[in-house]
Short mmCIF file of C-alpha atoms in Angstrom, two decimals:
data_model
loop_
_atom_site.label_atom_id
_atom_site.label_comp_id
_atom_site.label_asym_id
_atom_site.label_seq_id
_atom_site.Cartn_x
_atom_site.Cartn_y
_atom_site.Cartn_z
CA UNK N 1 18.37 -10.69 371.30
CA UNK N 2 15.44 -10.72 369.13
CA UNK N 3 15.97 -10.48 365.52
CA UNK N 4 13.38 -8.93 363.06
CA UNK N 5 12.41 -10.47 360.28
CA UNK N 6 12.94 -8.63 357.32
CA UNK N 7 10.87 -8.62 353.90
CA UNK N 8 12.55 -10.78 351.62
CA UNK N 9 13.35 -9.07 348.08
CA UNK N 10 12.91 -10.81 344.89
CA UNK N 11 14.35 -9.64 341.87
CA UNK N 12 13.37 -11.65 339.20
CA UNK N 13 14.42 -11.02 335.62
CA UNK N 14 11.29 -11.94 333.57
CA UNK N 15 9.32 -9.02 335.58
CA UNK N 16 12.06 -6.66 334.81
CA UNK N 17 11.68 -7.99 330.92
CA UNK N 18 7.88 -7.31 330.99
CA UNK N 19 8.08 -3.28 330.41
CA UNK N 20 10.57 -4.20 327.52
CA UNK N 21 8.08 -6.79 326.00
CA UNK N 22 5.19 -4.61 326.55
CA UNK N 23 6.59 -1.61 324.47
CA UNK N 24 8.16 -3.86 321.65
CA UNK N 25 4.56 -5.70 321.45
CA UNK N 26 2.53 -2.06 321.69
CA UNK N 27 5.25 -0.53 319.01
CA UNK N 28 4.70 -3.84 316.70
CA UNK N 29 0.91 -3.67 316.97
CA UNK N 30 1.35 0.42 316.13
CA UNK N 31 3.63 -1.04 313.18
CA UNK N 32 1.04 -3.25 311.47
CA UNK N 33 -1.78 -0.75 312.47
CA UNK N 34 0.30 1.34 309.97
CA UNK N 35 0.84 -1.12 307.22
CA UNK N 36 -3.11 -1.57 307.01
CA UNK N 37 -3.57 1.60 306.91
CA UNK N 38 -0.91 2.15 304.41
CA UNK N 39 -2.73 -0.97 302.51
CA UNK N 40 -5.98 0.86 302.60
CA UNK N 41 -4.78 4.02 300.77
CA UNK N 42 -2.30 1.71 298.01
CA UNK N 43 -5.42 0.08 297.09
CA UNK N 44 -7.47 3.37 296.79
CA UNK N 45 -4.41 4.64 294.84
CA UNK N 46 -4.63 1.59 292.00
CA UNK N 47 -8.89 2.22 291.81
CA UNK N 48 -8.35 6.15 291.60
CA UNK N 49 -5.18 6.26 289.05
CA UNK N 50 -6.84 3.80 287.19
CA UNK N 51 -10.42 5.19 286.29
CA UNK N 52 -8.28 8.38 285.95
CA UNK N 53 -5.79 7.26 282.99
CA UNK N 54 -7.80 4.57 281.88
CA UNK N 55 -11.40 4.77 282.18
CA UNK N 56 -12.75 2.45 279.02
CA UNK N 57 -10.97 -0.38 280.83
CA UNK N 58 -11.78 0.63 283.94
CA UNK N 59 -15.83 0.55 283.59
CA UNK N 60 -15.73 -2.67 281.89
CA UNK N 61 -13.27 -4.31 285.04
CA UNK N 62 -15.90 -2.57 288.04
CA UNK N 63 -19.27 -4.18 285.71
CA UNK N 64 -16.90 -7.33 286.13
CA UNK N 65 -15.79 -6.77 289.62
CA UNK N 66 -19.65 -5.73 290.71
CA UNK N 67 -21.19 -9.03 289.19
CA UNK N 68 -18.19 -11.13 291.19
CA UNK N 69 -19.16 -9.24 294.30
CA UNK N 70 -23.05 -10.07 293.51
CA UNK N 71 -22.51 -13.64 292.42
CA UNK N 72 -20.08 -14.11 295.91
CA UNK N 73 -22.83 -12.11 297.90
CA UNK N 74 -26.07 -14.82 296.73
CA UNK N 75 -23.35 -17.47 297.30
CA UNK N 76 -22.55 -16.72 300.71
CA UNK N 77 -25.64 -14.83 301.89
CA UNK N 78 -23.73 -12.09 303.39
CA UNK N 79 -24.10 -8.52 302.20
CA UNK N 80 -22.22 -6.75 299.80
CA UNK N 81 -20.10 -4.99 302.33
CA UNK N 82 -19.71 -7.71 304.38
CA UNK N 83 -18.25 -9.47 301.01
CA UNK N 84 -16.03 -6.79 299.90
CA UNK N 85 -14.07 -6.74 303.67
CA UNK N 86 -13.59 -10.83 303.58
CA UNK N 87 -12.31 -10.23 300.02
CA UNK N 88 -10.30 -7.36 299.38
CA UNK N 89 -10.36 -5.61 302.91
CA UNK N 90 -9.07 -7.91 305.56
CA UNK N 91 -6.06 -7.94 306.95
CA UNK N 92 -4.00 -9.96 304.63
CA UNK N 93 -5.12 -8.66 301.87
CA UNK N 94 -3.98 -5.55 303.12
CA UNK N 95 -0.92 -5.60 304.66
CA UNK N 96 -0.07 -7.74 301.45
CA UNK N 97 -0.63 -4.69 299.04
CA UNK N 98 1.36 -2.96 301.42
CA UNK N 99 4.64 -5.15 301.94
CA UNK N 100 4.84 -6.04 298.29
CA UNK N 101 6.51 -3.70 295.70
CA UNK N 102 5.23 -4.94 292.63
CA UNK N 103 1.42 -5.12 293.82
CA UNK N 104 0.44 -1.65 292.46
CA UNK N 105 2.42 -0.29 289.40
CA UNK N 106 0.06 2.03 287.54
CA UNK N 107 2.27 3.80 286.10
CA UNK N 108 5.54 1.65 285.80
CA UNK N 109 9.08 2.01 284.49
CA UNK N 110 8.97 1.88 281.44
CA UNK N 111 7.63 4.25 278.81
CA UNK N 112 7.10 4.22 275.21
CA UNK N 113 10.05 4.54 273.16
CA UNK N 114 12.53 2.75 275.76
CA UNK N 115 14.44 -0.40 274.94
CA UNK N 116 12.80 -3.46 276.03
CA UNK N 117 14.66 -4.87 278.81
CA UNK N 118 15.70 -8.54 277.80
CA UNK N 119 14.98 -10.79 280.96
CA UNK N 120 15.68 -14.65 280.67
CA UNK N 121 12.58 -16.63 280.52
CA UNK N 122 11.72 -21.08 280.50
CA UNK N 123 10.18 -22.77 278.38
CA UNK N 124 7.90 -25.13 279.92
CA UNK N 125 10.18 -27.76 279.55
CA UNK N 126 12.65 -25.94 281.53
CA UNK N 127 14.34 -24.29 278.66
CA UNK N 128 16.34 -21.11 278.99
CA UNK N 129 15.56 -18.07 276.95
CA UNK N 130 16.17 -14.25 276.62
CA UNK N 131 13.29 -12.49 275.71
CA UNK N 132 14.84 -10.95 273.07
CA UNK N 133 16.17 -14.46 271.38
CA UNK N 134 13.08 -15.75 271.26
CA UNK N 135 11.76 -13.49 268.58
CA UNK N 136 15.08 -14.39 266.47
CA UNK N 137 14.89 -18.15 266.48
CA UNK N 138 11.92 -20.56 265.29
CA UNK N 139 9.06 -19.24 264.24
CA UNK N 140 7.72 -22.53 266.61
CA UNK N 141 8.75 -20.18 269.79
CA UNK N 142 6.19 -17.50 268.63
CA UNK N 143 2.04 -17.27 267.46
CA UNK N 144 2.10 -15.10 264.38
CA UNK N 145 -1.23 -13.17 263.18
CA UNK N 146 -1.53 -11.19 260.36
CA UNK N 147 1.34 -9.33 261.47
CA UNK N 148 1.78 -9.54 265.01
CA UNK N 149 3.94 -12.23 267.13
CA UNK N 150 2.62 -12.84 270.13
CA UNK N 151 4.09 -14.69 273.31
CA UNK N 152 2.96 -15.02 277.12
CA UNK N 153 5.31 -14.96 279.81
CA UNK N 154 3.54 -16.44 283.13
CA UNK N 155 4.75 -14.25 286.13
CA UNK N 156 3.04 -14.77 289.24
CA UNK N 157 -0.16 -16.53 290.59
CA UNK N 158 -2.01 -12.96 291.62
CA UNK N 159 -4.05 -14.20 294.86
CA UNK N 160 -2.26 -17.28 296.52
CA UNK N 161 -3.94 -18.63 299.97
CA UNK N 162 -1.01 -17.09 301.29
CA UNK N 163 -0.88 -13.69 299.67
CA UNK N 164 -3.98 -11.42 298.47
CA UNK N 165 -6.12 -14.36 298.85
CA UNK N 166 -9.83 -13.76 297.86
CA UNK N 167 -11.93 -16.62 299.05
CA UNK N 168 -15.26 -16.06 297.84
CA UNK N 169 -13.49 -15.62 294.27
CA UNK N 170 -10.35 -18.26 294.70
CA UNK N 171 -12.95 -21.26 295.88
CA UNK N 172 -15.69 -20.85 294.24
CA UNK N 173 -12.93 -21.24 290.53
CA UNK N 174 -10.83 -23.66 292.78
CA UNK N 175 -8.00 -21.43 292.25
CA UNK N 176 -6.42 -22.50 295.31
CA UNK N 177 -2.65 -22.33 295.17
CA UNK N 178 0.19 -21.78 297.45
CA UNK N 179 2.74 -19.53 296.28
CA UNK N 180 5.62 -21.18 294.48
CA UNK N 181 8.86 -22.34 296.22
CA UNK N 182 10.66 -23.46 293.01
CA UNK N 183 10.57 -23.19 289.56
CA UNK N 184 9.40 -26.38 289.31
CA UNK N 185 6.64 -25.53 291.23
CA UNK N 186 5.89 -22.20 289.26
CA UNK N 187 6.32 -24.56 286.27
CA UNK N 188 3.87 -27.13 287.28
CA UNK N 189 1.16 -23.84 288.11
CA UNK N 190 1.53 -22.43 284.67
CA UNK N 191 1.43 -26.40 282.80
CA UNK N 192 -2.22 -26.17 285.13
CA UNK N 193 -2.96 -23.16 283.57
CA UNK N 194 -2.21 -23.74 280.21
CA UNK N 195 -4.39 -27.22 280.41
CA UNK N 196 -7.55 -25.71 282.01
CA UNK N 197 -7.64 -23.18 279.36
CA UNK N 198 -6.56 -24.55 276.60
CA UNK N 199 -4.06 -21.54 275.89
CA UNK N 200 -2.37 -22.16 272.58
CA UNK N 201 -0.09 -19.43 272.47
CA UNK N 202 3.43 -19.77 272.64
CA UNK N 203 4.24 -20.03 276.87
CA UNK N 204 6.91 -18.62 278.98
CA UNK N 205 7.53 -18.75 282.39
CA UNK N 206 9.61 -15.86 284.23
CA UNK N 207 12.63 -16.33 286.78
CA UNK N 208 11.97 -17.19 290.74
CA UNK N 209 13.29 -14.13 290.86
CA UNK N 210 10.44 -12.30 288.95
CA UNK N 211 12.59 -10.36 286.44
CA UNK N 212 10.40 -9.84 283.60
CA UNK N 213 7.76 -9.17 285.78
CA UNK N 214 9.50 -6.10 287.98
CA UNK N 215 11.14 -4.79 284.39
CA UNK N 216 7.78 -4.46 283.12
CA UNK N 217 5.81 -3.83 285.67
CA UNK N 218 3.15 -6.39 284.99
CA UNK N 219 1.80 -7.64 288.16
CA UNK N 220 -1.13 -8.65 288.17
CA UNK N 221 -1.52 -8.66 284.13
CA UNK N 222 -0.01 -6.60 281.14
CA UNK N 223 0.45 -6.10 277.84
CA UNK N 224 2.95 -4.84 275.70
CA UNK N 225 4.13 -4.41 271.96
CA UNK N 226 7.27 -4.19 271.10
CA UNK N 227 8.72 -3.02 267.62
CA UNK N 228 12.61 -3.28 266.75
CA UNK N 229 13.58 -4.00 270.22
CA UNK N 230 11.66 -0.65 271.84
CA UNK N 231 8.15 -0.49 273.47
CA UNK N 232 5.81 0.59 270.84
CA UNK N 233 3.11 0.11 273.39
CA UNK N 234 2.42 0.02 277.24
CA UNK N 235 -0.76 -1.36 278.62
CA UNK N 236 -2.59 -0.71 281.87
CA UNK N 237 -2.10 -3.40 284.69
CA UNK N 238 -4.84 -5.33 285.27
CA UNK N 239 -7.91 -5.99 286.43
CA UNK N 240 -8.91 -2.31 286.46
CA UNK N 241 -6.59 -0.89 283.56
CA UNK N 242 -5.82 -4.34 281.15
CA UNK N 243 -7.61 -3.31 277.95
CA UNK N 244 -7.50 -5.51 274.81
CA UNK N 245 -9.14 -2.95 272.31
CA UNK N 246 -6.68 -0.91 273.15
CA UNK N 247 -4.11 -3.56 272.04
CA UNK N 248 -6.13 -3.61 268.57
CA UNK N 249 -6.23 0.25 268.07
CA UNK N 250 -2.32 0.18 268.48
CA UNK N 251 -1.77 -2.83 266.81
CA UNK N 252 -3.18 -1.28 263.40
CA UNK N 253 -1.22 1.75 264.37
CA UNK N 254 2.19 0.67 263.69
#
């Protein structure tokens, strides 16, 4: 009696896997599609917001941001567009802006008038301080003018290789810098800039954490005046919105 042979059939479990992987790999490309997209518009938000509710500051910070572009464009020989997407429009740039909270904060939670929320802050000795002690001890912990006191509390390193990294700007300063693990680490970034600069003023470094930096919504760069524990005064964000005239008019104000 003859026997036919009959097709042998295989079921193997990575084929029956590959539809699965397929979709989850389509649906995460879809995902980050989104987030660039999402990226795209945050950053058109922050430009648009700004010129709108503070346009002094914001014509001086595009003069400023057009000669970068220009001095980053005869650098590289590559055009002006060309510079602008390996800057600010790639895709870690954007999906950055759009994954981080405190990228874009135009308008902020606080408002004039409101308490100022305390926060603890180091010294760069590793000293720990609330915000509001500091104005109640030494007059060592703050710089007095006229009649002013001024502090600076370092929050965050704004464009680390491994955030909203812009080469053409980051290299040519050799601003190069990882984003800190530790506070030592955020420590030893703000001794560097405090050196380079010579910055005099008084120097404060916020939590790992960023609390002082999410309470006032200061990332990249703001500044604020406060006056018997309240905000007398609420500066734009920077680069497009950080205006220090603005800072004098309200200064002689109060």
């Amino acid at each position: 009696m003859r026997i036919k042979n009959k097709p042998i059939t295989r079921c193997n479990g990575d084929e029956k896997l590959r539809p699965k992987v397929k979709t989850l790999f389509d649906k995460g490309r879809l995902w980050i599609a989104c987030l660039l997209v999402y990226g795209f518009f945050k950053m058109m938000y922050m430009i648009i917001m700004s010129k709108i509710w503070y346009p002094r500051a914001f014509c001086r910070a595009a003069k400023l941001m057009d000669k970068v572009v220009e001095d980053a464009r005869q650098r590289s020989k590559l055009s002006k567009w060309q510079v602008m997407t390996r800057n600010f429009f790639n895709k870690q740039n954007l999906l950055s802006l759009a994954t981080d909270p405190d990228q874009v904060a135009i308008f902020g939670r606080l408002s004039v008038g409101d308490l100022a929320p305390p926060g603890v802050l180091y010294t760069l000795d590793k000293e720990v301080y609330n915000f509001h002690q500091i104005f109640q001890q030494s007059p060592m912990n703050i710089f007095v003018l006229n009649f002013a006191e001024f502090i600076t509390i370092y929050i965050a390193e704004a464009h680390t290789t491994d955030d909203w990294y812009i080469p053409d700007l980051n290299d040519g300063a050799g601003l190069c810098f990882h984003a800190p693990d530790t506070l030592d680490d955020k420590i030893r970034l703000a001794n560097n800039f405090r050196n380079d600069f010579c910055y005099k003023l008084p120097f404060y470094v916020d939590s790992m954490q960023n609390d002082s930096m999410r309470a006032y919504s200061a990332k990249p760069e703001r500044i604020y005046i406060v006056k018997d524990g309240r905000i007398a005064f609420k500066g734009g964000p920077g680069p497009f919105s950080y205006a220090l005239d603005e800072i004098d008019d309200a200064l002689r104000k109060l």
